[in-house]
Coordinates of C-alpha atoms in Angstrom, one line a residue:
M1 CA 94.0 103.0 101.4
R2 CA 93.8 103.4 97.2
L3 CA 93.6 106.9 95.2
L4 CA 93.6 107.4 91.5
M5 CA 95.4 111.0 90.5
V6 CA 94.3 111.6 87.4
E7 CA 97.0 114.6 86.0
D8 CA 98.6 114.8 82.1
E9 CA 101.5 116.6 84.3
E10 CA 104.3 113.8 84.1
R11 CA 106.8 116.4 86.9
L12 CA 103.9 116.5 89.3
A13 CA 102.4 113.1 89.4
Q14 CA 105.0 112.4 89.5
S15 CA 106.3 114.0 92.5
L16 CA 102.6 113.3 94.2
S17 CA 101.9 109.8 94.5
Q18 CA 105.5 109.5 95.9
G19 CA 104.3 112.0 98.7
L20 CA 101.1 109.4 98.4
R21 CA 102.8 106.8 98.6
A22 CA 105.1 107.8 101.6
E23 CA 102.3 108.8 103.5
G24 CA 100.5 105.3 102.9
Y25 CA 98.3 105.4 100.1
A26 CA 98.2 103.7 97.8
V27 CA 98.2 105.2 94.3
D28 CA 97.2 105.1 91.2
V29 CA 97.9 107.4 88.7
V30 CA 97.1 108.1 84.9
A31 CA 97.0 110.8 82.8
D32 CA 93.8 111.4 80.2
G33 CA 90.6 111.9 80.7
R34 CA 89.4 109.0 79.4
H35 CA 90.9 106.4 80.5
G36 CA 90.6 108.4 84.6
L37 CA 87.1 107.8 84.2
D38 CA 87.8 104.0 83.3
R39 CA 89.7 103.4 85.6
A40 CA 87.3 105.1 88.7
R41 CA 84.3 103.0 87.3
E42 CA 86.4 99.9 87.1
G43 CA 88.2 99.7 90.7
D44 CA 87.1 101.0 94.4
Y45 CA 88.9 104.3 95.7
A46 CA 88.5 105.8 99.3
A47 CA 89.2 109.2 96.7
I48 CA 89.8 110.4 93.3
V49 CA 92.6 113.3 92.9
L50 CA 91.5 114.9 89.9
D51 CA 93.0 117.7 87.8
L52 CA 90.3 119.9 85.5
M53 CA 92.7 120.1 82.0
L54 CA 93.4 116.3 80.9
P55 CA 92.8 115.2 77.1
G56 CA 90.6 113.3 76.1
L57 CA 88.1 114.6 78.4
N58 CA 88.5 116.9 80.9
G59 CA 88.4 117.1 84.2
F60 CA 84.8 118.3 85.1
R61 CA 83.5 115.3 81.9
V62 CA 84.7 112.8 84.5
C63 CA 82.8 114.2 86.9
Q64 CA 79.8 114.2 85.8
E65 CA 79.9 110.4 84.4
L66 CA 81.1 109.4 87.6
R67 CA 77.8 111.7 89.5
R68 CA 75.8 110.9 86.6
D69 CA 76.5 106.5 87.5
G70 CA 76.1 107.1 91.4
N71 CA 79.5 107.0 92.4
P72 CA 79.6 109.0 95.3
V73 CA 83.4 108.7 95.8
P74 CA 85.2 112.1 97.3
I75 CA 86.9 114.2 93.7
L76 CA 89.3 116.5 95.4
M77 CA 89.3 118.4 91.4
L78 CA 93.1 120.6 90.3
T79 CA 91.4 123.9 88.7
A80 CA 94.1 126.6 87.0
K81 CA 95.0 129.7 89.7
N82 CA 92.3 131.7 90.2
G83 CA 89.8 130.2 87.8
E84 CA 86.9 131.3 90.9
Y85 CA 84.8 129.9 86.9
D86 CA 86.1 126.8 87.0
E87 CA 85.9 126.0 90.9
A88 CA 82.5 127.2 91.0
E89 CA 81.6 124.8 87.4
A90 CA 83.5 122.0 89.8
L91 CA 82.1 121.9 92.4
D92 CA 78.6 122.1 90.8
C93 CA 79.3 119.0 88.5
G94 CA 79.7 116.9 91.7
A95 CA 83.2 117.7 93.3
D96 CA 84.3 117.8 97.2
D97 CA 87.0 120.3 96.4
F98 CA 88.9 121.5 94.7
L99 CA 92.5 123.2 95.0
S100 CA 94.0 125.8 92.4
K101 CA 97.3 125.9 91.4
P102 CA 99.8 125.9 92.3
F103 CA 98.6 124.8 95.6
S104 CA 102.0 123.5 98.6
Y105 CA 101.1 120.0 99.4
V106 CA 100.5 119.0 102.5
V107 CA 96.8 120.8 102.5
L108 CA 96.1 118.7 100.0
T109 CA 97.1 116.3 101.8
A110 CA 95.0 118.1 104.4
R111 CA 92.3 118.5 102.2
L112 CA 92.1 114.9 101.2
R113 CA 92.2 113.1 105.0
A114 CA 89.4 116.0 105.0
L115 CA 87.2 114.1 101.8
L116 CA 88.2 111.0 103.5
R117 CA 86.9 111.9 107.0
R118 CA 83.1 113.1 105.0
G119 CA 83.2 111.2 102.9
G120 CA 83.2 107.7 105.1
A121 CA 79.6 106.8 105.9
T122 CA 79.9 103.0 103.6
R123 CA 83.5 102.4 106.3
P124 CA 83.5 103.0 109.5
T125 CA 85.9 105.2 110.4
V126 CA 87.7 103.2 113.2
L127 CA 87.8 99.4 113.0
S128 CA 87.8 97.4 116.3
V129 CA 89.5 94.4 116.3
E130 CA 88.0 93.5 120.2
D131 CA 90.7 95.5 121.4
L132 CA 92.6 96.0 118.5
R133 CA 91.7 99.5 117.1
I134 CA 92.6 101.0 113.5
D135 CA 91.9 104.3 111.6
P136 CA 92.7 104.8 108.5
V137 CA 92.3 108.5 108.0
A138 CA 95.0 109.0 111.4
R139 CA 96.7 106.2 110.2
R140 CA 97.0 105.6 114.6
C141 CA 96.7 101.4 115.5
T142 CA 96.2 100.2 119.4
V143 CA 96.0 97.0 120.8
A144 CA 94.0 97.9 124.4
E145 CA 94.1 101.7 124.6
R146 CA 98.4 102.1 123.7
E147 CA 99.5 102.8 120.5
L148 CA 101.0 99.7 118.3
R149 CA 103.6 101.3 115.4
L150 CA 102.8 99.8 112.2
T151 CA 105.5 100.7 109.1
V152 CA 103.6 101.6 106.1
K153 CA 102.7 98.9 104.3
E154 CA 102.0 97.1 107.7
F155 CA 99.6 99.2 109.0
G156 CA 98.3 98.8 105.5
V157 CA 97.6 95.6 105.5
L158 CA 96.2 95.5 109.0
E159 CA 93.8 97.8 108.5
C160 CA 92.7 95.0 104.5
L161 CA 92.1 92.5 106.8
A162 CA 90.2 94.2 109.5
R163 CA 88.2 96.2 107.6
R164 CA 86.4 91.9 107.3
C165 CA 86.6 91.0 110.0
G166 CA 86.6 86.4 109.9
Q167 CA 86.1 86.5 106.3
A168 CA 89.6 84.7 103.9
V169 CA 90.9 87.4 102.0
P170 CA 93.2 86.6 99.0
K171 CA 96.7 87.2 98.8
I172 CA 95.8 89.2 95.5
E173 CA 93.5 91.0 97.1
I174 CA 95.2 91.9 99.8
L175 CA 97.6 93.2 97.8
D176 CA 95.6 95.0 95.2
A177 CA 94.4 97.0 98.0
V178 CA 97.8 97.4 99.7
W179 CA 99.8 98.5 96.8
D180 CA 99.3 100.2 93.5
S181 CA 99.6 99.0 89.9
A182 CA 102.9 100.2 89.5
F183 CA 104.5 97.2 91.8
R184 CA 105.9 94.0 90.2
G185 CA 107.5 92.6 92.6
D186 CA 106.2 88.5 93.7
V187 CA 102.6 88.8 95.7
N188 CA 104.0 85.9 98.4
I189 CA 105.5 89.6 99.6
V190 CA 102.9 89.2 101.6
E191 CA 103.5 86.7 104.2
V192 CA 106.2 88.4 104.7
Y193 CA 104.1 92.0 105.7
V194 CA 102.1 89.4 107.7
G195 CA 104.5 87.8 109.9
A196 CA 105.7 91.3 111.2
L197 CA 102.5 92.0 112.0
R198 CA 101.8 88.7 114.1
R199 CA 105.0 89.3 116.1
K200 CA 104.0 93.2 116.6
L201 CA 100.5 91.9 117.9
D202 CA 102.0 89.0 120.4
R203 CA 104.4 91.3 121.6
A204 CA 102.0 93.8 122.2
G205 CA 98.7 90.8 124.2
A206 CA 96.6 91.7 121.6
R207 CA 93.3 89.9 121.8
C208 CA 92.6 89.0 118.1
A209 CA 95.2 86.8 115.7
I210 CA 95.5 86.7 112.2
E211 CA 95.1 83.6 110.9
T212 CA 96.4 81.7 107.7
V213 CA 93.9 80.1 105.2
R214 CA 95.4 77.6 103.5
G215 CA 95.3 77.8 100.1
I216 CA 93.6 81.5 100.1
G217 CA 95.4 84.2 102.3
Y218 CA 94.8 85.3 106.5
R219 CA 91.5 87.0 108.0
V220 CA 91.9 88.7 111.7
V221 CA 89.8 87.1 114.2
P222 CA 89.6 86.6 118.2
R223 CA 92.5 84.5 119.7
A224 CA 91.6 81.9 121.0
A225 CA 90.8 81.3 124.9

């Protein structure tokens, strides 16, 4: 899942984004409100972590503009310590939840998981392809009800393909979905993870497979009988 973090405190943004990336999220970080609004409008984000006090546009304005656009993306707003009026205004302007600084990283990730569950109306809670089950929020994957152990990036690639089961997904779209904008490597890194996934699915006896679509990318399909 791709997240957008709009936070101008560099050290805080760096530590939060590193932690979230380690948990399997792709995180884009911007440091001002105007740029954050543009990125939110352009990108397909599962959720936004939005600071209140930002240069350019503050968090209230960013949130209001997105809601005027009809953008339903879940927004977790970071407010000042003991700022009860800020918290009330955050909810009134369209934020889904708020968290007062300073906060616990454990609480932040729990709030995000709750937002992703509630905000999943347009996304299946659990993805299914034959006997493969993927739970993006719980970060759990099973084959025939037996857990399939995947690395963070393997999980992301498989989730991306399963969301478009039967469709050819270009490598660059997989890269955009699983790796964040800070990645500067070769798009062919996707091949490495697809190869690892194929081996794991084969060993698990999964009734689905990842096909190569020559000149485009990959697709996940039911395995031929």
